mmCIF file of C-alpha atoms in Angstrom:
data_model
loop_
_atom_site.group_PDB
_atom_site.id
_atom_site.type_symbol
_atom_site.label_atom_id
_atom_site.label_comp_id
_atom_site.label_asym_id
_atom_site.label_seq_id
_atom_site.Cartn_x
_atom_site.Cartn_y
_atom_site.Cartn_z
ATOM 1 C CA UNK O 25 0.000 0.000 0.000
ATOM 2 C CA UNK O 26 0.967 3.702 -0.978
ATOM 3 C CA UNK O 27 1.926 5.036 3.126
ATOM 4 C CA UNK O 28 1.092 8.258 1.477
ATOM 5 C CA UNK O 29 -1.860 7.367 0.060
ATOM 6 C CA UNK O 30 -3.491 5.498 2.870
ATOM 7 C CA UNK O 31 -2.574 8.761 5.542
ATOM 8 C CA UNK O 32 -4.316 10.739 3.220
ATOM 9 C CA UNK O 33 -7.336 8.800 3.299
ATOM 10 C CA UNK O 34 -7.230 8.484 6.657
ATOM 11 C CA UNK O 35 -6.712 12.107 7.876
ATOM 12 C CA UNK O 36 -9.632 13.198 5.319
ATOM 13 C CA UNK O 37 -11.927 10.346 7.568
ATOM 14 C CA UNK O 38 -10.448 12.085 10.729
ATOM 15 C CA UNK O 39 -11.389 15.967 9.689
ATOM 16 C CA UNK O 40 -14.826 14.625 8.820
ATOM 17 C CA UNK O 41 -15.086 12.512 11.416
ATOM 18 C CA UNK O 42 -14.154 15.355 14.120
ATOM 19 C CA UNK O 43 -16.572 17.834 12.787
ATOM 20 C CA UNK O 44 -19.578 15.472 12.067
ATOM 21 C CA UNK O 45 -19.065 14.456 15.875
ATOM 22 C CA UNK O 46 -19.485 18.193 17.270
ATOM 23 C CA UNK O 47 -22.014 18.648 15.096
ATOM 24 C CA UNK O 48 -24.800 15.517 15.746
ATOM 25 C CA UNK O 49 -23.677 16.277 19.537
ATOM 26 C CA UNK O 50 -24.800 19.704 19.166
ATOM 27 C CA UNK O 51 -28.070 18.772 17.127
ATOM 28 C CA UNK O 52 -29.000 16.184 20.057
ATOM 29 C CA UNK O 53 -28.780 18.686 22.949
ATOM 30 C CA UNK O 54 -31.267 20.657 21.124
ATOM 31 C CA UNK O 55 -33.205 17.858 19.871
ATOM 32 C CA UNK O 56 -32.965 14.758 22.153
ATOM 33 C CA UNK O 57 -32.802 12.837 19.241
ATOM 34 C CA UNK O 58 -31.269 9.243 20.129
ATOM 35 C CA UNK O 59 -30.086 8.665 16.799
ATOM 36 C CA UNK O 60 -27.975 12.276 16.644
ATOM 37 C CA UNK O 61 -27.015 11.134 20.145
ATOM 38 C CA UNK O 62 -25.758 7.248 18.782
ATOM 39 C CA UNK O 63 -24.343 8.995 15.622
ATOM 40 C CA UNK O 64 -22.340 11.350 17.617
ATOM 41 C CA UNK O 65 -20.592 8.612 19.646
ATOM 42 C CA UNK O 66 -20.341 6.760 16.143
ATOM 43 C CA UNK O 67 -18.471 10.040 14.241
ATOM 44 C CA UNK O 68 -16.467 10.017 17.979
ATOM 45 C CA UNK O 69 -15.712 6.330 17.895
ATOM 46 C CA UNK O 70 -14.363 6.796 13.896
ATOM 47 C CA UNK O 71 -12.408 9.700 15.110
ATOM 48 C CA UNK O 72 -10.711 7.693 17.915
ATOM 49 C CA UNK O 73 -10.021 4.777 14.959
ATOM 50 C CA UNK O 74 -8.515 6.908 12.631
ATOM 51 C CA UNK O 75 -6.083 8.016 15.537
ATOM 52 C CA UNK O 76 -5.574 4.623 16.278
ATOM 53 C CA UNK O 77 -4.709 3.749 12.624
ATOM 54 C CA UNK O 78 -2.118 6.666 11.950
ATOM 55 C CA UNK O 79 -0.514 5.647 15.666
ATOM 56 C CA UNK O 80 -0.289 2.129 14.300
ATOM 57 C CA UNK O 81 1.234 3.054 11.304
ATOM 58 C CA UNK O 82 3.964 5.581 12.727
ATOM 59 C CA UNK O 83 5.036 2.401 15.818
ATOM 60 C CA UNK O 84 5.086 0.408 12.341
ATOM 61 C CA UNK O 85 8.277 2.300 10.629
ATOM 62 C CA UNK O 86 10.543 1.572 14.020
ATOM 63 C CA UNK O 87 13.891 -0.252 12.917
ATOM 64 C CA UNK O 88 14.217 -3.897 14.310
ATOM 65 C CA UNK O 89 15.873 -4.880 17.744
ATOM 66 C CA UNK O 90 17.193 -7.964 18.566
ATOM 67 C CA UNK O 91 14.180 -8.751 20.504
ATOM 68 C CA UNK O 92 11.833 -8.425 17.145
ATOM 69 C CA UNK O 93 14.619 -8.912 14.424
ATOM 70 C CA UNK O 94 11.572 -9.149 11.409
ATOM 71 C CA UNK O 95 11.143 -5.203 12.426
ATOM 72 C CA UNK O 96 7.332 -4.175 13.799
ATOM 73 C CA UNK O 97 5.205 -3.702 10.151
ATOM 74 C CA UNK O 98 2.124 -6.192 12.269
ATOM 75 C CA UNK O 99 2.034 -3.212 14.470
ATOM 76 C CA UNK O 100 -0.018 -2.150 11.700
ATOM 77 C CA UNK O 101 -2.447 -5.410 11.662
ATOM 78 C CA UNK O 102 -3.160 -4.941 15.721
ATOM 79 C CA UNK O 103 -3.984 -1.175 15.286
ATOM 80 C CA UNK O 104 -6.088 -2.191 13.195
ATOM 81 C CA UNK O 105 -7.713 -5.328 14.758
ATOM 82 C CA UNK O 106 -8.080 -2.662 18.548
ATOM 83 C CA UNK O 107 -10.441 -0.274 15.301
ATOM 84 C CA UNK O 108 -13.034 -3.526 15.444
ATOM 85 C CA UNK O 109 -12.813 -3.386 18.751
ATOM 86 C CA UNK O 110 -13.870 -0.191 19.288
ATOM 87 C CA UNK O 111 -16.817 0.055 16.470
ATOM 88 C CA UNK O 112 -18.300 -3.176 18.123
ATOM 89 C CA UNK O 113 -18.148 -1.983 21.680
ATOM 90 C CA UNK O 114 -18.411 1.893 21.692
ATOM 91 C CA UNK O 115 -20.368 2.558 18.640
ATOM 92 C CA UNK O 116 -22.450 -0.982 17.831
ATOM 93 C CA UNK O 117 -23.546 -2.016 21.793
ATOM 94 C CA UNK O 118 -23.901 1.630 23.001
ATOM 95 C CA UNK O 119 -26.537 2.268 19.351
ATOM 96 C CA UNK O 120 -28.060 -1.008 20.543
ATOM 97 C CA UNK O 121 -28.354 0.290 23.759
ATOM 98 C CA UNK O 122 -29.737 3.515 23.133
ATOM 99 C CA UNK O 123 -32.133 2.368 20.284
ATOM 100 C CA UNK O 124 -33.715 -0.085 22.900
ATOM 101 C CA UNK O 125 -34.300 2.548 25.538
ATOM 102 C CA UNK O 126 -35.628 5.194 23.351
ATOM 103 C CA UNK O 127 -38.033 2.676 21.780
ATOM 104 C CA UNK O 128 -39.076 1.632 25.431
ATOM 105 C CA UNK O 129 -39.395 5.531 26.178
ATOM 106 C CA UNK O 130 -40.228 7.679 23.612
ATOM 107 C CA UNK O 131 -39.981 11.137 23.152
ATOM 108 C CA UNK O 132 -41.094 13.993 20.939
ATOM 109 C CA UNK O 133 -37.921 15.167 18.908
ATOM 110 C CA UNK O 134 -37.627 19.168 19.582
ATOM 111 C CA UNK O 135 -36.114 21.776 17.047
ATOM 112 C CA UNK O 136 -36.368 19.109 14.026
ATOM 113 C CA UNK O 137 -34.338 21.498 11.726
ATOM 114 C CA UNK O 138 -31.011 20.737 14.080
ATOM 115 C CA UNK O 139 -31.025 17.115 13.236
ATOM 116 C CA UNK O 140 -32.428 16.995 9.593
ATOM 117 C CA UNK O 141 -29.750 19.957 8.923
ATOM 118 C CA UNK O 142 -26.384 18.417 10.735
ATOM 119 C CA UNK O 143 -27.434 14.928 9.012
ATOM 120 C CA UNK O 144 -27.497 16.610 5.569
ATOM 121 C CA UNK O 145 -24.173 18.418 6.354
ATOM 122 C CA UNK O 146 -22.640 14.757 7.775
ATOM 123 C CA UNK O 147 -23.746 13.702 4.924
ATOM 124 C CA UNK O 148 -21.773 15.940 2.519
ATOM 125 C CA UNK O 149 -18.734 15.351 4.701
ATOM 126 C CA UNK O 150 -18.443 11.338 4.606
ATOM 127 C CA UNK O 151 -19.121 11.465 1.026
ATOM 128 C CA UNK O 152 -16.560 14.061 0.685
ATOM 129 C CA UNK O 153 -14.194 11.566 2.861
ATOM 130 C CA UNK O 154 -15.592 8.364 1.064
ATOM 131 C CA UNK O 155 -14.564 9.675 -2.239
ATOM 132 C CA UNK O 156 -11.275 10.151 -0.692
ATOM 133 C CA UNK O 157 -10.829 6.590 0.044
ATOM 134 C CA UNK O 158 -11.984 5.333 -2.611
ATOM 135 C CA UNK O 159 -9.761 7.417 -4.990
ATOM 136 C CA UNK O 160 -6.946 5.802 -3.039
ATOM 137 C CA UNK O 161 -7.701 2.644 -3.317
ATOM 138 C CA UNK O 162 -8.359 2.429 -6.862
ATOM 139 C CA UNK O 163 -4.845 3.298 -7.576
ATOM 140 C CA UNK O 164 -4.238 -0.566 -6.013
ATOM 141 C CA UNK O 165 -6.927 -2.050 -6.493
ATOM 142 C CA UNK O 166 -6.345 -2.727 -10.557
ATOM 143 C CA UNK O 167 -8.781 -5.186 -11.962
ATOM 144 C CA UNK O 168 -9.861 -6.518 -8.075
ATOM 145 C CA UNK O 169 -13.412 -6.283 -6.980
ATOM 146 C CA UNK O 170 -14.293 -4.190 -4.044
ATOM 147 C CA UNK O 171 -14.855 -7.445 -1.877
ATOM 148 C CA UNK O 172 -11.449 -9.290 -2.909
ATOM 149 C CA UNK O 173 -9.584 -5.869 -2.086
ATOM 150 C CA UNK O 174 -11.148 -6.006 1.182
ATOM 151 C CA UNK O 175 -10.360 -9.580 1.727
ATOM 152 C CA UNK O 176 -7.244 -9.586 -0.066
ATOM 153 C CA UNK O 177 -5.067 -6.135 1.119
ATOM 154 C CA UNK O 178 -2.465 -6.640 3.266
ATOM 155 C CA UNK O 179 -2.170 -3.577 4.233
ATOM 156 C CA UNK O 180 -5.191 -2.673 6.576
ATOM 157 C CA UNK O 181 -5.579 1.036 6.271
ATOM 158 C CA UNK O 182 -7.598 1.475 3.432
ATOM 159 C CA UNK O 183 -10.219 -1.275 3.712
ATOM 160 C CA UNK O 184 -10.613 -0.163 7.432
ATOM 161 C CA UNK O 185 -11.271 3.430 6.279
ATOM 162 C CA UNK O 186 -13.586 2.538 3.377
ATOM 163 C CA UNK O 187 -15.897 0.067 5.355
ATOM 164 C CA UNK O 188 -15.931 3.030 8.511
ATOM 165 C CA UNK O 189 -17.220 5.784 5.749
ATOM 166 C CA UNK O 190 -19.606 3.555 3.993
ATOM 167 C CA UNK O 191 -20.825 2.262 7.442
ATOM 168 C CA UNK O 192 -21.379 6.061 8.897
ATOM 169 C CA UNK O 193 -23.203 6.884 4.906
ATOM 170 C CA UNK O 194 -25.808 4.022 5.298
ATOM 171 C CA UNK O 195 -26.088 4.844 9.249
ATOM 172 C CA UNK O 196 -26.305 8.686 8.265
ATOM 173 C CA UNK O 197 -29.117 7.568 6.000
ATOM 174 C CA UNK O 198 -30.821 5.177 8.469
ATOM 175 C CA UNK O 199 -30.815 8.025 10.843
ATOM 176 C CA UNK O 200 -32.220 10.706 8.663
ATOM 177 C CA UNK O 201 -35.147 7.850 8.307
ATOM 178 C CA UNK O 202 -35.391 7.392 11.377
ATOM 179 C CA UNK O 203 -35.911 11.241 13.001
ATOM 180 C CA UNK O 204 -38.185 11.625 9.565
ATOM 181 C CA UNK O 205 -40.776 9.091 9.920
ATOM 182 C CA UNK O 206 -40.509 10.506 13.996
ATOM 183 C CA UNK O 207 -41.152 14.018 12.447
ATOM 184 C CA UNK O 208 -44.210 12.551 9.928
ATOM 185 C CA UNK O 209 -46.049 10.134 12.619
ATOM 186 C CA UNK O 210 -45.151 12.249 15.998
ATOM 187 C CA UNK O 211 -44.232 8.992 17.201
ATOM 188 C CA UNK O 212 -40.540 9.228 18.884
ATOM 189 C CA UNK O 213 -40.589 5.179 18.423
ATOM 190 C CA UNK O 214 -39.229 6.004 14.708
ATOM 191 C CA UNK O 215 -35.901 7.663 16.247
ATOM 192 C CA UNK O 216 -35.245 4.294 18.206
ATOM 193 C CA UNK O 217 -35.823 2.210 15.008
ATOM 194 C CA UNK O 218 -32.983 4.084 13.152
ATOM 195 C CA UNK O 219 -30.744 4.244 16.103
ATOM 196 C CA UNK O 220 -31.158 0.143 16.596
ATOM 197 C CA UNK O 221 -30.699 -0.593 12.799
ATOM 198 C CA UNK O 222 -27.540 1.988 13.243
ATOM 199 C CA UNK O 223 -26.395 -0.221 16.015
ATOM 200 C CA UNK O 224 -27.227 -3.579 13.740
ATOM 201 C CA UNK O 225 -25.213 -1.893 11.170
ATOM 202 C CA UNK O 226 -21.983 -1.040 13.043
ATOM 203 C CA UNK O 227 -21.981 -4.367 14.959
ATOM 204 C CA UNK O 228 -21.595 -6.262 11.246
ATOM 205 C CA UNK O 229 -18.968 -4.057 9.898
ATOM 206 C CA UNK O 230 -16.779 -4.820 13.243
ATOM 207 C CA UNK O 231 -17.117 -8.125 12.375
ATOM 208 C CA UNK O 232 -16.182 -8.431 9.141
ATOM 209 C CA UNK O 233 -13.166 -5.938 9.876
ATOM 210 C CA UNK O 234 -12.140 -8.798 13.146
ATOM 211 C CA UNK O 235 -12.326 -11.103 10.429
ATOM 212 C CA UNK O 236 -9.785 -9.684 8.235
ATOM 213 C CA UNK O 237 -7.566 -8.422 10.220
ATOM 214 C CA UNK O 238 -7.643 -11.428 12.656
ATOM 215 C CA UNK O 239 -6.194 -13.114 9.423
ATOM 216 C CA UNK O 240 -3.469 -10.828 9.016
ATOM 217 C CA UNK O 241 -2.297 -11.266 12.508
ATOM 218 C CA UNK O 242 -2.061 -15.154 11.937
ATOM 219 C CA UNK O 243 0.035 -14.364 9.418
ATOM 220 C CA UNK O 244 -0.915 -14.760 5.612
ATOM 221 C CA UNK O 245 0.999 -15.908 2.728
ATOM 222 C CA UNK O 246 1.662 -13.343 -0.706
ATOM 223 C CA UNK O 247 -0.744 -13.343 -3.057
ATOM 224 C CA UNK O 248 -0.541 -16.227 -6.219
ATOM 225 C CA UNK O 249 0.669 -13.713 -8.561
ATOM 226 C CA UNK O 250 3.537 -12.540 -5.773
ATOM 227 C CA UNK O 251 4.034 -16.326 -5.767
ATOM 228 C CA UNK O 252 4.654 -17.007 -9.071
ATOM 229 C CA UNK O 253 6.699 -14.068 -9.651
ATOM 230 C CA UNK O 254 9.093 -15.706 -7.071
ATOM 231 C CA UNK O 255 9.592 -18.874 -8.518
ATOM 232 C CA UNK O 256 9.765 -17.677 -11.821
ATOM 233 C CA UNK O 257 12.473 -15.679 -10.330
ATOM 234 C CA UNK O 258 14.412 -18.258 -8.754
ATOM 235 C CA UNK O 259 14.608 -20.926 -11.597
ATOM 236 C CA UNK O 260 15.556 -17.897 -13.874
ATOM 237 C CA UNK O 261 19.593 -18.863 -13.455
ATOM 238 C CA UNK O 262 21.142 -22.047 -14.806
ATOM 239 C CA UNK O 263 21.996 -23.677 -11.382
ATOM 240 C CA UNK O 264 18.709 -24.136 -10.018
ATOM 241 C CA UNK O 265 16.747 -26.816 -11.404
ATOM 242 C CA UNK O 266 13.538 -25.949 -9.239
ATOM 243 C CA UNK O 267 11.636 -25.233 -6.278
ATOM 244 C CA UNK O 268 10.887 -27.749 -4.402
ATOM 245 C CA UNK O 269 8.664 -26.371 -1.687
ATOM 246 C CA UNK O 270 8.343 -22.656 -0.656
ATOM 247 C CA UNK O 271 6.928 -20.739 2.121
ATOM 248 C CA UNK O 272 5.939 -17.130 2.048
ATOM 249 C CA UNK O 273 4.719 -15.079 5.307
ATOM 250 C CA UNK O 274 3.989 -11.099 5.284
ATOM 251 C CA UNK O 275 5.694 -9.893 8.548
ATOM 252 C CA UNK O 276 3.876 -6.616 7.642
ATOM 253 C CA UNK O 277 2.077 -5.200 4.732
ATOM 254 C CA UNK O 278 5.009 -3.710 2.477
ATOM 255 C CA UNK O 279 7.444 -6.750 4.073
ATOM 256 C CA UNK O 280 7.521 -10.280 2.949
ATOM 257 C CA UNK O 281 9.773 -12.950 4.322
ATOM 258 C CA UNK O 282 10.326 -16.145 1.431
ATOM 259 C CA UNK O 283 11.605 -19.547 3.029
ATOM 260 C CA UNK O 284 12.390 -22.063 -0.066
ATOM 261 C CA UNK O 285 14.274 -25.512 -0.643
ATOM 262 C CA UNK O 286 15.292 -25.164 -3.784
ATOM 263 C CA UNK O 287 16.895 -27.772 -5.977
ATOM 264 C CA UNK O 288 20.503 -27.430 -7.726
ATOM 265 C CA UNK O 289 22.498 -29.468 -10.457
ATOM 266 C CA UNK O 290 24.514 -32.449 -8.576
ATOM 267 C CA UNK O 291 27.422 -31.604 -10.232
ATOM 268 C CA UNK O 292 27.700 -27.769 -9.226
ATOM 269 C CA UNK O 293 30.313 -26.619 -6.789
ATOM 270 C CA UNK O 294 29.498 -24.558 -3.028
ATOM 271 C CA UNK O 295 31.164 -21.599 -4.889
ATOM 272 C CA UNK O 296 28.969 -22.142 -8.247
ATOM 273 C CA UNK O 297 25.814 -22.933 -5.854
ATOM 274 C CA UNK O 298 26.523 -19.833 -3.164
ATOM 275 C CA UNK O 299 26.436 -17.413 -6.218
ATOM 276 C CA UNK O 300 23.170 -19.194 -7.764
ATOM 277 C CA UNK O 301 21.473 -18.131 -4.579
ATOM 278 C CA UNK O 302 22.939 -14.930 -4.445
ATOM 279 C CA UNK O 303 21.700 -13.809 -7.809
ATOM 280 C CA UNK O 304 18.234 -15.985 -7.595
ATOM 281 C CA UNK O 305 17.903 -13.574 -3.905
ATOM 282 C CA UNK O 306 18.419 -10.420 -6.033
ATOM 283 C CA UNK O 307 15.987 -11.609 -8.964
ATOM 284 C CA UNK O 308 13.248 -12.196 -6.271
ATOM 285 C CA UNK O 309 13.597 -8.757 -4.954
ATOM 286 C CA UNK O 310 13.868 -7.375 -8.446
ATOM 287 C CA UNK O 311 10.758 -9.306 -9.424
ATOM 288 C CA UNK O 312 8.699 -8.406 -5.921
ATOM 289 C CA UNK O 313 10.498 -5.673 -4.313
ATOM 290 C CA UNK O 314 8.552 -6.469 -0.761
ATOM 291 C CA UNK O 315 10.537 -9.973 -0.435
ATOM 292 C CA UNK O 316 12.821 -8.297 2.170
ATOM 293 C CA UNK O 317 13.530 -11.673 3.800
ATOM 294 C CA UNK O 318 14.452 -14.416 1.554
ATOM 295 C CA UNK O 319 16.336 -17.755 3.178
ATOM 296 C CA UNK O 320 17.487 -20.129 0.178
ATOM 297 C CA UNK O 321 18.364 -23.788 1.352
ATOM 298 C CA UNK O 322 19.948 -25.688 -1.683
ATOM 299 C CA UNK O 323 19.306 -29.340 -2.083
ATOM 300 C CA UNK O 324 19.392 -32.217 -4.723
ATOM 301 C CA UNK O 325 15.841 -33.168 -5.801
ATOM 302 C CA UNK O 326 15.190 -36.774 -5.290
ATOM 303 C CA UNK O 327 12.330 -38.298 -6.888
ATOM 304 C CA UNK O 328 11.488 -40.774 -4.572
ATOM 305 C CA UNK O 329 11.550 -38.184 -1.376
ATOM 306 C CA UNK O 330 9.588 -36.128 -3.596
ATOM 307 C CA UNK O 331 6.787 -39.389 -4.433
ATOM 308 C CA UNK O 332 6.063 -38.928 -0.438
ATOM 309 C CA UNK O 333 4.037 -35.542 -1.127
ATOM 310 C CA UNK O 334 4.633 -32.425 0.051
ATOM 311 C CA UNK O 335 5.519 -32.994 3.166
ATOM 312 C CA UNK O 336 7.056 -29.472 4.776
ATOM 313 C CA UNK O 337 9.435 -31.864 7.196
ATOM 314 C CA UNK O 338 10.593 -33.713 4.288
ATOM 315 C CA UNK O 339 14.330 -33.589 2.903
ATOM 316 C CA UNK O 340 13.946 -32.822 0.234
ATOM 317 C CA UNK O 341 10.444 -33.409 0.091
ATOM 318 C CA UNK O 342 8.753 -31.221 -2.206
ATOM 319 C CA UNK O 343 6.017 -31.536 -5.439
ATOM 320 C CA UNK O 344 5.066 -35.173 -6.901
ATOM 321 C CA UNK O 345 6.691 -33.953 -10.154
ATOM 322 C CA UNK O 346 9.699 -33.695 -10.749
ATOM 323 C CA UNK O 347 10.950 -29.182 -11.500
ATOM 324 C CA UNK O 348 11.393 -28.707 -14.940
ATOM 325 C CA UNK O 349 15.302 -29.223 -16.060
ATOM 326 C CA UNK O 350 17.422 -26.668 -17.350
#
């Protein structure tokens, strides 16, 4: 991901964010409207999230220590994981919460124009912010659909941000229905409605963002094409024959670590088979500049071994079929 490009998005989502939240807050003093009052703690809860994500991302760029020699890029994934967090707990249960007791005690909502006209203006700002976002992330995206770049970025910045506007665009929405049909009936019931589906709304997008990023803290291999860059990479020379089983692991979004046993001609020398690995190291990170990490462990491919499966603890273990000669 673009570090530039995914700050940017993320400070426009804070600006809005800040505003939007002074704004409902104001409109529900003067209104009592629970759904101004869930949306404010919402906009407030986003606000705290984008902090969260630019701290994440500035404890990310610290150099590594012997006690964390792979550097601290996941810093990135648990910043990011602590955002769910926070829209389940502060802004999904506490809309739950607030629907429920304005449904069980209804009110009049007072000085409509303060809610309909901070909803329009929130409104305005998270598109303004969403458009932001999503400008970014079509300059990585490519050919991707918006669900596989969710699913499938490693870095979590941008799918965080783009799920958090969209959420507070269809919650802004829900909660312009919700104080309207309260304005139209007189029946304050309408203003718990909205603030309960807001709730139901926030609760599912924490979800599916614990999902993801849960994954990215377990640790999750490059992407195929990554993949096959690599060991189109390393066969590229004339000493190795073939990879016979490789690992990959992103120890942070812009750094990935490549374990491989690779297999070498019989008849090459240590000096002939130290440079093959040398220059097969600098054709990987020519080919996929993120492979920071690369460990090479020559070995002679052995059919039979190989006849075993894939078995990562055998030596030399690797595919049923045999890496094409050179």
């Amino acid at each position: 991901m673009s570090a530039s490009g995914g700050t940017k998005a993320i400070v426009a989502a804070l600006l809005a964010n800040l505003s939007i939240a002074v704004a409902k807050f104001v409109a529900f003093v003067f209104s009592g409207s629970s759904s101004m009052l869930a949306e404010s703690v919402h906009s407030l809860a986003d606000s705290g999230n984008q902090g969260l994500l630019l701290l994440g991302g500035k404890r990310a760029q610290r150099a590594a220590t012997p006690q964390h020699p792979f550097g601290y890029g996941r810093e990135r994934y648990i910043y990011a994981f602590l955002v769910s967090i926070v829209l389940f707990s502060v802004g999904g249960m506490f809309a739950l919460y607030e629907g429920y007791e304005k449904i069980k005690h209804p009110h009049e909502i007072e000085h409509w124009y303060w809610p309909v006209g901070v909803l329009v203006f929130a409104i305005i700002a998270e598109a303004f912010s969403f458009r932001t976002a999503i400008k970014e992330s079509n300059t990585l995206r490519g050919k991707k659909s918006w669900k596989e770049f969710v699913r499938h970025a490693k870095a979590p910045e941008l799918p965080v941000v783009l799920l958090e506007d969209l959420g507070a665009l269809v919650g802004l929405i829900l909660a312009l229905g919700g104080v309207g049909m309260a304005l139209l009936t007189g029946d304050g019931v309408w203003d718990g409605i909205g603030t309960l589906c807001i709730g139901v709304l926030l609760i599912l997008i924490a979800l599916v963002l614990a999902a993801e990023t849960k994954s990215l803290l377990l640790g999750e291999a490059a992407g195929t094409e990554a993949v096959q860059q690599i060991e189109a990479a390393i066969v590229a020379g004339d000493t190795v024959t073939g990879v016979i089983h490789m690992r990959t692991l992103h120890i942070g979004p812009e750094e990935l670590l490549v374990a491989a046993k690779i297999a070498v001609r019989h008849d090459g020398t240590a000096t002939e088979i130290a440079a093959a690995i040398d220059a097969a190291e600098s054709r990987i990170r020519e080919a996929v500049p993120i492979a920071r990490v690369i460990y090479l462990e020559p070995d002679i491919y052995s059919e039979t071994e190989a006849a075993k499966g894939p078995d990562r603890e055998a030596t030399p273990g690797g595919p049923s079929t045999p890496p094409a000669a050179h």
